[in-house]
Tab-separated table of C-alpha atoms in Angstrom:
chain	number	residue	atom	x	y	z
A	1	MET	CA	115.151	129.272	-24.523
A	2	SER	CA	114.601	126.502	-27.054
A	3	ARG	CA	111.560	124.289	-27.013
A	4	ARG	CA	111.522	120.484	-27.163
A	5	GLY	CA	110.535	119.121	-30.550
A	6	VAL	CA	106.993	118.075	-31.056
A	7	GLY	CA	106.427	114.694	-32.690
A	8	PRO	CA	104.527	111.420	-32.531
A	9	GLY	CA	103.970	110.173	-28.982
A	10	ARG	CA	104.685	113.602	-27.418
A	11	ASP	CA	102.405	116.251	-26.055
A	12	LYS	CA	102.613	119.900	-26.883
A	13	PHE	CA	105.495	120.357	-24.472
A	14	GLY	CA	107.595	117.525	-26.070
A	15	VAL	CA	107.204	114.959	-23.205
A	16	ARG	CA	106.569	111.263	-24.035
A	17	ARG	CA	103.118	110.036	-23.247
A	18	ALA	CA	102.700	107.619	-20.218
A	19	SER	CA	101.567	104.695	-22.368
A	20	ASP	CA	104.818	104.745	-24.320
A	21	ARG	CA	106.908	104.687	-21.144
A	22	CYS	CA	105.017	101.602	-19.872
A	23	ARG	CA	105.669	99.703	-23.106
A	24	LEU	CA	109.452	100.318	-22.840
A	25	ARG	CA	109.471	99.033	-19.263
A	26	ASP	CA	107.648	95.862	-20.324
A	27	VAL	CA	110.240	95.173	-22.997
A	28	ILE	CA	113.089	95.459	-20.468
A	29	LEU	CA	111.363	93.131	-17.980
A	30	LEU	CA	110.738	90.585	-20.700
A	31	ALA	CA	114.417	90.562	-21.664
A	32	VAL	CA	115.465	90.028	-18.032
A	33	ALA	CA	112.989	87.157	-17.648
A	34	LEU	CA	114.298	85.455	-20.788
A	35	TYR	CA	117.888	85.733	-19.541
A	36	MET	CA	116.974	84.255	-16.159
A	37	GLY	CA	115.171	81.419	-17.857
A	38	PHE	CA	118.275	80.651	-19.897
A	39	LEU	CA	120.362	80.462	-16.728
A	40	VAL	CA	117.856	78.100	-15.130
A	41	PHE	CA	118.034	75.920	-18.234
A	42	LEU	CA	121.827	75.663	-17.927
A	43	TRP	CA	121.569	74.827	-14.236
A	44	VAL	CA	119.140	71.985	-14.937
A	45	GLN	CA	121.552	70.608	-17.577
A	46	ASP	CA	124.434	70.587	-15.070
A	47	LEU	CA	122.331	68.649	-12.580
A	48	ALA	CA	121.646	66.015	-15.198
A	49	ASP	CA	125.373	65.578	-16.152
A	50	PRO	CA	127.847	66.689	-13.429
A	51	PHE	CA	130.917	65.852	-15.585
A	52	ARG	CA	129.839	67.901	-18.603
A	53	HIS	CA	132.109	70.855	-17.861
A	54	THR	CA	134.842	69.148	-15.729
A	55	THR	CA	138.314	68.027	-16.760
A	56	PRO	CA	138.701	64.220	-16.941
A	57	PRO	CA	140.653	62.891	-13.922
A	58	ARG	CA	144.346	62.193	-14.323
A	59	PRO	CA	145.567	58.579	-14.197
A	60	PRO	CA	146.297	57.455	-10.638
A	61	SER	CA	149.847	57.967	-9.383
A	62	PRO	CA	152.040	54.994	-8.343
A	63	VAL	CA	150.835	55.395	-4.779
A	64	GLN	CA	147.131	55.703	-5.720
A	65	VAL	CA	145.798	52.611	-7.431
A	66	ARG	CA	142.108	51.708	-7.407
A	67	GLY	CA	141.555	53.823	-4.340
A	68	GLU	CA	144.315	52.129	-2.321
A	69	VAL	CA	147.019	54.306	-0.808
A	70	LEU	CA	150.627	53.236	-0.264
A	71	LEU	CA	152.468	55.495	2.157
A	72	ALA	CA	155.790	56.546	0.656
A	73	GLN	CA	157.830	55.376	3.602
A	74	PRO	CA	160.677	52.808	3.665
A	75	PRO	CA	160.105	49.558	5.560
A	76	ARG	CA	160.979	49.744	9.216
A	77	HIS	CA	164.103	47.842	10.138
A	78	GLY	CA	163.758	45.608	13.137
A	79	PRO	CA	162.781	42.181	14.412
A	80	LEU	CA	159.151	42.588	13.375
A	81	GLY	CA	159.543	43.154	9.655
A	82	ASN	CA	161.923	43.924	6.844
A	83	GLY	CA	163.536	42.364	3.807
A	84	PRO	CA	161.292	39.778	2.112
A	85	ALA	CA	158.242	40.953	4.058
A	86	ALA	CA	158.672	44.456	2.678
A	87	VAL	CA	159.004	43.097	-0.872
A	88	ALA	CA	155.849	41.056	-0.414
A	89	GLU	CA	154.031	44.169	0.776
A	90	LEU	CA	155.095	46.053	-2.334
A	91	GLN	CA	154.005	43.189	-4.585
A	92	ARG	CA	150.551	43.243	-2.970
A	93	ILE	CA	149.708	46.539	-4.680
A	94	PRO	CA	147.325	45.939	-7.658
A	95	ARG	CA	148.347	47.098	-11.104
A	96	THR	CA	146.727	50.159	-12.652
A	97	GLN	CA	143.833	49.309	-15.024
A	98	VAL	CA	142.583	51.711	-17.728
A	99	ALA	CA	138.803	52.114	-17.793
A	100	PRO	CA	137.044	51.293	-21.102
A	101	SER	CA	136.450	54.382	-23.245
A	102	ALA	CA	132.705	53.678	-23.415
A	103	GLU	CA	132.337	54.067	-19.670
A	104	ARG	CA	132.272	57.393	-17.902
A	105	PRO	CA	135.540	57.945	-15.966
A	106	PRO	CA	135.196	57.649	-12.194
A	107	PRO	CA	135.709	60.669	-9.986
A	108	PRO	CA	139.319	61.327	-8.940
A	109	PRO	CA	140.440	59.414	-5.808
A	110	PRO	CA	141.074	61.367	-2.618
A	111	PRO	CA	144.651	62.571	-2.084
A	112	PRO	CA	146.845	60.221	0.006
A	113	PRO	CA	147.296	61.175	3.643
A	114	PRO	CA	150.724	62.647	4.399
A	115	PRO	CA	153.286	60.325	6.049
A	116	PRO	CA	153.783	60.837	9.781
A	117	PRO	CA	156.363	63.523	10.528
A	118	LEU	CA	159.896	62.337	11.252
A	119	THR	CA	161.369	63.550	14.481
A	120	GLY	CA	164.899	64.835	14.716
A	121	ALA	CA	166.901	67.382	12.841
A	122	GLN	CA	166.844	67.192	9.059
A	123	MET	CA	170.289	67.054	7.547
A	124	SER	CA	171.750	66.813	4.060
A	125	LEU	CA	174.037	63.815	3.695
A	126	ARG	CA	176.087	62.385	0.880
A	127	GLY	CA	176.279	58.704	0.095
A	128	SER	CA	179.273	56.930	-1.396
A	129	ASP	CA	177.985	57.786	-4.870
A	130	GLY	CA	178.230	61.504	-4.106
A	131	LYS	CA	174.476	62.111	-4.252
A	132	THR	CA	172.964	64.255	-1.536
A	133	ARG	CA	170.223	62.560	0.442
A	134	ARG	CA	167.713	64.075	2.819
A	135	THR	CA	167.452	62.095	6.009
A	136	ALA	CA	166.191	62.446	9.538
A	137	VAL	CA	168.336	60.145	11.648
A	138	THR	CA	167.582	60.591	15.301
A	139	PRO	CA	169.952	58.993	17.791
A	140	GLY	CA	168.096	57.387	20.650
A	141	THR	CA	169.310	56.940	24.205
A	142	VAL	CA	171.906	54.566	25.607
A	143	GLU	CA	169.213	52.690	27.516
A	144	GLY	CA	166.935	52.562	24.470
A	145	ALA	CA	169.711	51.166	22.279
A	146	ALA	CA	170.498	48.512	24.903
A	147	ALA	CA	166.840	47.499	25.145
A	148	TRP	CA	166.573	47.276	21.337
A	149	VAL	CA	169.647	45.035	21.060
A	150	ALA	CA	168.579	42.910	24.037
A	151	ALA	CA	165.205	42.327	22.360
A	152	LEU	CA	167.065	40.777	19.444
A	153	GLY	CA	169.120	38.739	21.890
A	154	GLY	CA	165.942	37.127	23.177
A	155	LEU	CA	165.218	35.561	19.781
A	156	ALA	CA	165.964	31.944	18.978
A	157	SER	CA	169.433	31.433	17.530
A	158	THR	CA	168.205	30.653	14.008
A	159	GLU	CA	165.959	33.723	13.923
A	160	LEU	CA	168.690	35.945	15.370
A	161	ARG	CA	171.044	34.737	12.671
A	162	ARG	CA	168.456	35.636	10.013
A	163	GLN	CA	167.994	39.082	11.538
A	164	LEU	CA	171.742	39.794	11.489
A	165	ASP	CA	172.291	38.501	7.948
A	166	PRO	CA	172.613	41.410	5.443
A	167	GLU	CA	170.991	39.123	2.868
A	168	GLY	CA	168.248	38.176	5.326
A	169	ALA	CA	166.172	40.435	7.545
A	170	ASP	CA	169.175	42.776	8.036
A	171	ALA	CA	167.917	44.292	11.292
A	172	PHE	CA	170.637	46.977	11.323
A	173	GLY	CA	170.499	47.835	7.612
A	174	LEU	CA	174.147	46.841	7.086
A	175	LYS	CA	173.674	46.133	3.391
A	176	GLU	CA	172.789	49.771	2.758
A	177	LEU	CA	175.251	51.223	5.264
A	178	GLU	CA	178.178	49.352	3.714
A	179	VAL	CA	177.587	51.118	0.377
A	180	GLY	CA	177.104	54.512	2.009
A	181	THR	CA	173.304	54.746	1.948
A	182	CYS	CA	171.925	56.461	5.038
A	183	PRO	CA	168.560	55.689	6.667
A	184	ASP	CA	165.753	58.232	6.407
A	185	ARG	CA	163.938	57.458	9.623
A	186	PRO	CA	164.682	57.448	13.366
A	187	VAL	CA	167.148	54.732	14.375
A	188	GLU	CA	166.301	53.339	17.791
A	189	TRP	CA	169.523	51.325	18.113
A	190	LEU	CA	171.839	54.315	17.566
A	191	PRO	CA	173.075	55.785	20.873
A	192	PRO	CA	174.091	59.437	21.169
A	193	ARG	CA	177.751	60.341	20.921
A	194	PRO	CA	179.607	61.077	24.173
A	195	PRO	CA	180.602	64.742	24.703
A	196	SER	CA	183.438	65.712	22.376
A	197	THR	CA	185.146	68.138	24.748
A	198	THR	CA	187.516	65.565	26.260
A	199	SER	CA	188.877	64.439	22.897
A	200	ALA	CA	189.274	68.071	21.847
A	201	VAL	CA	191.316	68.764	24.992
A	202	PHE	CA	193.402	65.640	24.282
A	203	ARG	CA	194.195	66.886	20.759
A	204	GLU	CA	194.992	70.406	21.991
A	205	ARG	CA	197.234	69.032	24.773
A	206	ALA	CA	196.009	71.621	27.262
A	207	PRO	CA	198.434	71.482	30.235
A	208	ASP	CA	195.790	72.390	32.812
A	209	ARG	CA	193.187	69.884	31.551
A	210	PRO	CA	194.422	66.312	32.257
A	211	THR	CA	193.170	63.836	29.641
A	212	MET	CA	194.186	60.278	28.816
A	213	VAL	CA	193.157	57.607	26.292
A	214	TRP	CA	191.845	54.403	27.829
A	215	TYR	CA	192.212	51.640	25.249
A	216	GLU	CA	190.178	48.499	25.933
A	217	HIS	CA	192.200	45.786	24.216
A	218	LEU	CA	190.261	42.734	23.033
A	219	SER	CA	192.906	40.097	22.397
A	220	LYS	CA	193.334	39.224	18.681
A	221	ALA	CA	191.101	42.103	17.576
A	222	GLY	CA	193.695	44.627	16.431
A	223	GLY	CA	195.150	45.820	19.731
A	224	THR	CA	198.774	45.475	18.671
A	225	SER	CA	198.035	47.492	15.542
A	226	PHE	CA	196.403	50.216	17.630
A	227	CYS	CA	199.384	50.367	19.969
A	228	LYS	CA	201.698	50.661	16.954
A	229	LEU	CA	199.621	53.575	15.666
A	230	ALA	CA	199.815	55.222	19.092
A	231	ARG	CA	203.602	54.968	19.182
A	232	THR	CA	203.768	56.325	15.624
A	233	ASN	CA	201.525	59.335	16.259
A	234	MET	CA	202.398	60.242	19.853
A	235	PRO	CA	205.702	61.082	21.558
A	236	ARG	CA	207.376	57.913	22.846
A	237	LYS	CA	207.381	59.176	26.420
A	238	GLU	CA	203.574	59.384	26.371
A	239	VAL	CA	203.000	55.711	25.487
A	240	PRO	CA	203.919	52.796	27.811
A	241	SER	CA	206.599	50.663	26.181
A	242	TYR	CA	205.131	47.194	26.917
A	243	TYR	CA	202.225	46.928	24.454
A	244	CYS	CA	200.849	50.240	25.782
A	245	MET	CA	200.203	48.646	29.208
A	246	PRO	CA	201.524	50.533	32.272
A	247	SER	CA	204.252	48.816	34.291
A	248	GLU	CA	205.293	48.637	37.915
A	249	PRO	CA	208.544	47.354	39.461
A	250	GLY	CA	208.794	43.653	38.640
A	251	MET	CA	205.562	43.784	36.578
A	252	PRO	CA	205.871	44.688	32.896
A	253	ASP	CA	202.070	44.527	32.816
A	254	ALA	CA	200.737	46.124	35.986
A	255	ARG	CA	197.164	44.942	35.285
A	256	VAL	CA	195.661	48.425	34.950
A	257	GLY	CA	192.205	46.878	34.777
A	258	GLN	CA	192.453	46.101	38.515
A	259	TRP	CA	193.429	49.638	39.508
A	260	THR	CA	191.113	52.029	41.265
A	261	ASN	CA	190.318	55.376	39.672
A	262	ALA	CA	192.405	57.086	42.350
A	263	LYS	CA	195.439	54.955	41.481
A	264	LEU	CA	195.015	55.769	37.805
A	265	GLU	CA	194.839	59.495	38.589
A	266	ASN	CA	198.026	59.263	40.678
A	267	TYR	CA	199.727	57.369	37.862
A	268	PHE	CA	198.856	60.121	35.402
A	269	ALA	CA	200.165	62.781	37.762
A	270	GLU	CA	203.487	60.953	38.219
A	271	LYS	CA	204.074	59.725	34.664
A	272	ALA	CA	204.062	61.415	31.300
A	273	HIS	CA	201.885	58.704	29.787
A	274	ARG	CA	198.714	59.871	28.051
A	275	LEU	CA	197.511	56.421	26.956
A	276	VAL	CA	197.031	53.099	28.755
A	277	SER	CA	195.794	49.737	27.517
A	278	ASN	CA	193.801	47.098	29.406
A	279	GLU	CA	194.081	43.700	27.727
A	280	TRP	CA	193.577	40.959	30.288
A	281	GLU	CA	190.935	42.185	32.712
A	282	ALA	CA	187.321	42.832	31.849
A	283	PHE	CA	186.485	46.516	31.510
A	284	PRO	CA	186.137	48.082	34.986
A	285	ARG	CA	182.831	49.946	34.797
A	286	GLU	CA	183.923	52.481	37.413
A	287	ARG	CA	186.199	54.003	34.747
A	288	LEU	CA	183.102	55.600	33.233
A	289	GLN	CA	183.083	57.907	36.261
A	290	LEU	CA	186.092	59.608	34.627
A	291	GLN	CA	184.081	60.437	31.510
A	292	PRO	CA	182.349	63.830	31.621
A	293	THR	CA	178.626	63.655	30.963
A	294	SER	CA	178.274	67.315	29.984
A	295	GLU	CA	180.319	70.241	28.757
A	296	VAL	CA	180.315	71.656	32.302
A	297	ASP	CA	181.868	68.482	33.714
A	298	ALA	CA	184.486	68.532	30.958
A	299	ASN	CA	185.765	71.927	32.087
A	300	THR	CA	186.944	70.691	35.489
A	301	ARG	CA	190.597	69.961	36.304
A	302	ASP	CA	189.926	66.297	37.132
A	303	LEU	CA	191.382	63.525	34.989
A	304	HIS	CA	189.091	62.669	32.080
A	305	LEU	CA	189.333	59.638	29.819
A	306	VAL	CA	188.760	59.145	26.099
A	307	PHE	CA	187.514	55.573	25.610
A	308	VAL	CA	188.603	53.653	22.497
A	309	SER	CA	188.463	49.975	21.538
A	310	ASN	CA	188.585	47.570	18.606
A	311	ILE	CA	186.275	44.679	17.886
A	312	ARG	CA	186.482	41.839	15.387
A	313	GLU	CA	184.127	39.299	13.815
A	314	PRO	CA	183.857	36.898	16.793
A	315	LEU	CA	184.486	33.540	15.168
A	316	ASN	CA	187.384	34.871	13.102
A	317	ARG	CA	188.838	36.315	16.305
A	318	LEU	CA	188.396	32.966	18.066
A	319	LEU	CA	190.207	31.127	15.275
A	320	SER	CA	193.010	33.696	15.404
A	321	ALA	CA	193.288	33.236	19.190
A	322	TYR	CA	193.651	29.491	18.677
A	323	ASN	CA	196.427	29.948	16.114
A	324	PHE	CA	198.251	32.377	18.404
A	325	TRP	CA	197.775	30.829	21.858
A	326	GLY	CA	196.901	27.238	21.024
A	327	VAL	CA	199.593	26.686	18.376
A	328	LEU	CA	202.210	29.428	17.977
A	329	HIS	CA	202.720	30.146	21.705
A	330	ASN	CA	201.792	26.713	23.066
A	331	PRO	CA	204.918	25.143	24.644
A	332	SER	CA	203.471	21.644	24.287
A	333	SER	CA	205.025	19.509	21.550
A	334	VAL	CA	201.598	18.173	20.659
A	335	LYS	CA	199.286	20.973	19.576
A	336	PRO	CA	195.563	20.553	20.279
A	337	THR	CA	192.989	20.651	17.529
A	338	PHE	CA	190.833	23.737	17.302
A	339	ASP	CA	187.790	21.937	18.723
A	340	LYS	CA	189.745	20.544	21.666
A	341	TRP	CA	191.376	23.904	22.426
A	342	VAL	CA	188.032	25.758	22.384
A	343	LYS	CA	186.456	23.181	24.719
A	344	ASN	CA	189.463	23.365	27.051
A	345	MET	CA	189.240	27.179	27.205
A	346	GLU	CA	185.517	26.975	27.915
A	347	ASN	CA	186.056	24.557	30.825
A	348	ARG	CA	188.868	26.663	32.282
A	349	ALA	CA	186.793	29.834	32.013
A	350	ALA	CA	183.878	28.068	33.743
A	351	ARG	CA	186.137	27.068	36.649
A	352	ASP	CA	187.472	30.608	36.836
A	353	GLU	CA	183.907	31.931	36.842
A	354	ARG	CA	183.041	29.783	39.896
A	355	SER	CA	186.250	30.600	41.769
A	356	PRO	CA	186.249	33.465	44.315
A	357	ARG	CA	189.742	34.288	43.006
A	358	GLY	CA	188.724	34.291	39.359
A	359	MET	CA	189.053	37.055	36.808
A	360	GLY	CA	187.250	40.231	37.754
A	361	LYS	CA	186.928	39.260	41.432
A	362	GLY	CA	189.088	42.111	42.751
A	363	PRO	CA	192.726	43.261	42.892
A	364	GLY	CA	195.275	40.447	42.777
A	365	THR	CA	192.806	37.864	41.457
A	366	GLY	CA	192.427	36.115	38.139
A	367	GLN	CA	195.546	34.654	36.570
A	368	ASP	CA	193.985	32.507	33.841
A	369	PHE	CA	193.446	35.305	31.364
A	370	ILE	CA	194.105	33.050	28.364
A	371	ALA	CA	190.966	31.080	29.229
A	372	GLN	CA	188.895	34.247	28.822
A	373	VAL	CA	190.398	34.909	25.383
A	374	GLY	CA	189.075	31.534	24.204
A	375	ARG	CA	185.775	31.515	26.090
A	376	PRO	CA	182.378	31.988	24.404
A	377	ASN	CA	181.162	35.582	24.017
A	378	PHE	CA	184.499	37.085	24.984
A	379	ALA	CA	183.586	40.626	23.835
A	380	CYS	CA	180.374	40.605	25.904
A	381	TRP	CA	182.402	39.337	28.861
A	382	LYS	CA	184.768	42.275	28.396
A	383	PHE	CA	182.123	44.994	28.149
A	384	SER	CA	179.887	43.514	30.883
A	385	SER	CA	182.722	43.862	33.402
A	386	GLY	CA	183.247	40.097	33.448
A	387	LYS	CA	179.616	39.233	34.283
A	388	MET	CA	178.512	37.459	31.068
A	389	PRO	CA	177.795	33.795	31.905
A	390	ILE	CA	179.537	30.978	30.048
A	391	ASP	CA	176.255	29.195	29.276
A	392	LEU	CA	173.743	31.635	27.787
A	393	ASP	CA	170.810	29.226	28.091
A	394	ALA	CA	171.313	28.225	31.733
A	395	ASP	CA	169.742	31.496	32.896
A	396	GLN	CA	168.587	33.494	29.872
A	397	PRO	CA	167.195	36.484	31.847
A	398	GLU	CA	170.591	36.880	33.513
A	399	SER	CA	172.369	36.515	30.157
A	400	LEU	CA	170.134	39.177	28.593
A	401	ARG	CA	170.733	41.488	31.534
A	402	ARG	CA	174.503	41.164	31.036
A	403	LEU	CA	174.083	41.688	27.293
A	404	SER	CA	172.247	44.932	28.018
A	405	GLU	CA	175.081	46.022	30.347
A	406	ALA	CA	177.663	45.257	27.643
A	407	VAL	CA	175.741	47.348	25.102
A	408	GLN	CA	175.352	50.254	27.512
A	409	THR	CA	179.084	50.217	28.276
A	410	ALA	CA	180.133	50.030	24.613
A	411	ALA	CA	177.659	52.815	23.792
A	412	ARG	CA	179.534	55.113	26.201
A	413	PHE	CA	182.841	54.602	24.363
A	414	ASP	CA	184.011	57.488	22.203
A	415	LEU	CA	185.004	55.071	19.437
A	416	VAL	CA	184.850	51.324	18.823
A	417	VAL	CA	186.480	50.402	15.499
A	418	PRO	CA	185.723	47.093	13.759
A	419	MET	CA	189.172	45.736	12.920
A	420	GLU	CA	188.105	44.821	9.378
A	421	LEU	CA	187.215	48.472	8.617
A	422	LEU	CA	190.226	50.272	10.090
A	423	SER	CA	192.365	50.306	6.925
A	424	ASP	CA	189.570	51.876	4.851
A	425	HIS	CA	188.221	54.219	7.537
A	426	THR	CA	191.017	55.895	9.472
A	427	GLU	CA	189.211	59.247	9.634
A	428	PRO	CA	187.362	58.535	12.926
A	429	LEU	CA	190.660	57.967	14.753
A	430	ALA	CA	192.155	61.006	13.049
A	431	GLU	CA	189.232	63.202	14.099
A	432	LEU	CA	189.057	61.841	17.640
A	433	LEU	CA	192.751	61.773	18.594
A	434	GLY	CA	194.374	63.995	15.970
A	435	TRP	CA	196.496	61.178	14.525
A	436	THR	CA	197.774	61.544	10.976
A	437	ASP	CA	200.101	58.604	10.209
A	438	PHE	CA	198.179	55.441	9.305
A	439	SER	CA	200.827	53.775	7.171
A	440	GLN	CA	200.695	50.648	9.379
A	441	THR	CA	197.154	49.704	10.335
A	442	HIS	CA	197.641	45.943	10.674
A	443	VAL	CA	200.604	44.486	12.528
A	444	VAL	CA	200.992	41.415	14.761
A	445	PRO	CA	203.259	40.850	17.794
A	446	SER	CA	204.731	37.659	16.306
A	447	GLY	CA	204.289	35.426	13.281
A	448	LYS	CA	202.723	36.547	10.005
A	449	VAL	CA	199.628	38.590	9.300
A	450	VAL	CA	196.945	35.996	8.568
A	451	ASN	CA	193.341	36.574	7.562
A	452	ASN	CA	191.491	33.918	9.552
A	453	ASP	CA	188.148	33.164	7.892
A	454	ALA	CA	186.277	30.819	10.225
A	455	LYS	CA	183.440	30.170	7.786
A	456	ASP	CA	185.930	28.985	5.184
A	457	LYS	CA	188.132	26.915	7.496
A	458	LEU	CA	185.532	25.290	9.772
A	459	SER	CA	183.025	22.634	8.835
A	460	PRO	CA	179.424	23.877	8.492
A	461	GLU	CA	178.379	21.870	11.552
A	462	ASN	CA	181.217	23.242	13.693
A	463	TYR	CA	180.619	26.768	12.449
A	464	ASP	CA	176.899	26.596	13.287
A	465	LEU	CA	177.667	25.235	16.762
A	466	LEU	CA	180.155	28.018	17.500
A	467	TRP	CA	177.776	30.658	16.085
A	468	ASN	CA	175.083	29.545	18.510
A	469	GLN	CA	177.489	29.512	21.470
A	470	ASN	CA	178.812	32.985	20.584
A	471	ARG	CA	175.548	34.506	19.344
A	472	TYR	CA	175.643	37.435	21.780
A	473	ASP	CA	179.112	38.352	20.545
A	474	MET	CA	177.808	38.123	16.962
A	475	LEU	CA	174.978	40.475	17.924
A	476	LEU	CA	177.257	42.917	19.742
A	477	TYR	CA	179.727	42.946	16.846
A	478	THR	CA	177.030	43.524	14.212
A	479	TRP	CA	175.495	46.357	16.233
A	480	LEU	CA	178.869	48.077	16.803
A	481	LYS	CA	179.704	47.707	13.113
A	482	ALA	CA	176.423	49.379	12.185
A	483	VAL	CA	177.039	52.195	14.694
A	484	PHE	CA	180.515	52.751	13.264
A	485	LEU	CA	179.297	52.825	9.641
A	486	ILE	CA	176.314	55.096	10.265
A	487	ARG	CA	178.578	57.608	11.978
A	488	VAL	CA	181.216	57.430	9.260
A	489	ASN	CA	178.896	57.496	6.241
A	490	CYS	CA	176.132	59.675	7.642
A	491	GLY	CA	178.080	62.237	9.661
A	492	LEU	CA	176.511	61.306	12.999
């Protein structure tokens, strides 16, 4: 067994003396104290200058300028703000200013709050330029769309005109929709689509599932062209020969708009016709009872209808009606001027409205259908089942109520095609009815095809007067055009 070495600071057994061990411990404690003091010194320095060891803040982003936050949301379309107001709001944002180098940079601004979540299913859509856009378009309800449109109808005529102008407030966003740009927010004025089962059964020609197309023909709005397309794409035996209107003995036009639903069902059972057109009567609202409201209803063996119509810019349609009925088919040797003819039609329609035997007053009534074609707000009269008053201002609450009814009825239609867009957008008809031949999309029953531009042909004073008288038709037309375009361009 070896012994420990003996040396300075050790006893005879080789163990360090106690005094030496105490000195080593003191050295260690002193080193720890110095280290702690150094840490305290650094801490005091940080308190004096909090930005000494931090990264300088980045320049503010476009939505964070001088502490102000701009939510990255598009302006809301509607009567309460859009267009120039949105531009003014954007111009209100102050420009970014760089702080002088001699000054200490300010602390970074707080992050902007997130925009409110959009409701509705997200979907990828392509605009006309081929670029995919993310959007969250949420169709509303039929009642909600009617209330939204009626709220616009309550505006003064000049303000309503500004709201409908694509270069003005553009309440429906037509300027963007016409170039294929889809909205990226909920759209309160967009009603849901009707169930697609009935149109699918019509295309498949299921023998045990009776289906028929009900075409609501607005005179001088493309009805003859639609009937021509029907005869081109359907077997002749399935389309009535007299302008697609069903006939009865001694009556080439049996006035299908006055029929009951039971009579229409019997007619379908007896004839091979799968399409009928109603031109002269206002739309009979009871026909909507033959539209299934769910997939379960669509599976029954009852007759179901697919509702289709055309609509046209109202003042152009009115000018076309004058050229057709007031000039071309007027037996008088002296043709009335446009102003005189319009006033005459308005007076005749007013008399018919007061008569218990007037249009829409029951079977066998109403013979002066030409007066309705030339009356103010003819399209609203059609879709309100003949209840739209002649004078909108005589009882505005009643007029707005009938406007709401017209919107609710048109919202239930499977397809309403603006006549001006049919040639460029035949795909909705093709998808709905299975038609493939669209070589003739614009034909007339007599005379030449004429593009009647009321704004070009009428004096500014006369145009403004007619716009005010027909402002509900202008509103209905603009809304239906927007609905058509948003469904075509945005896949809704």
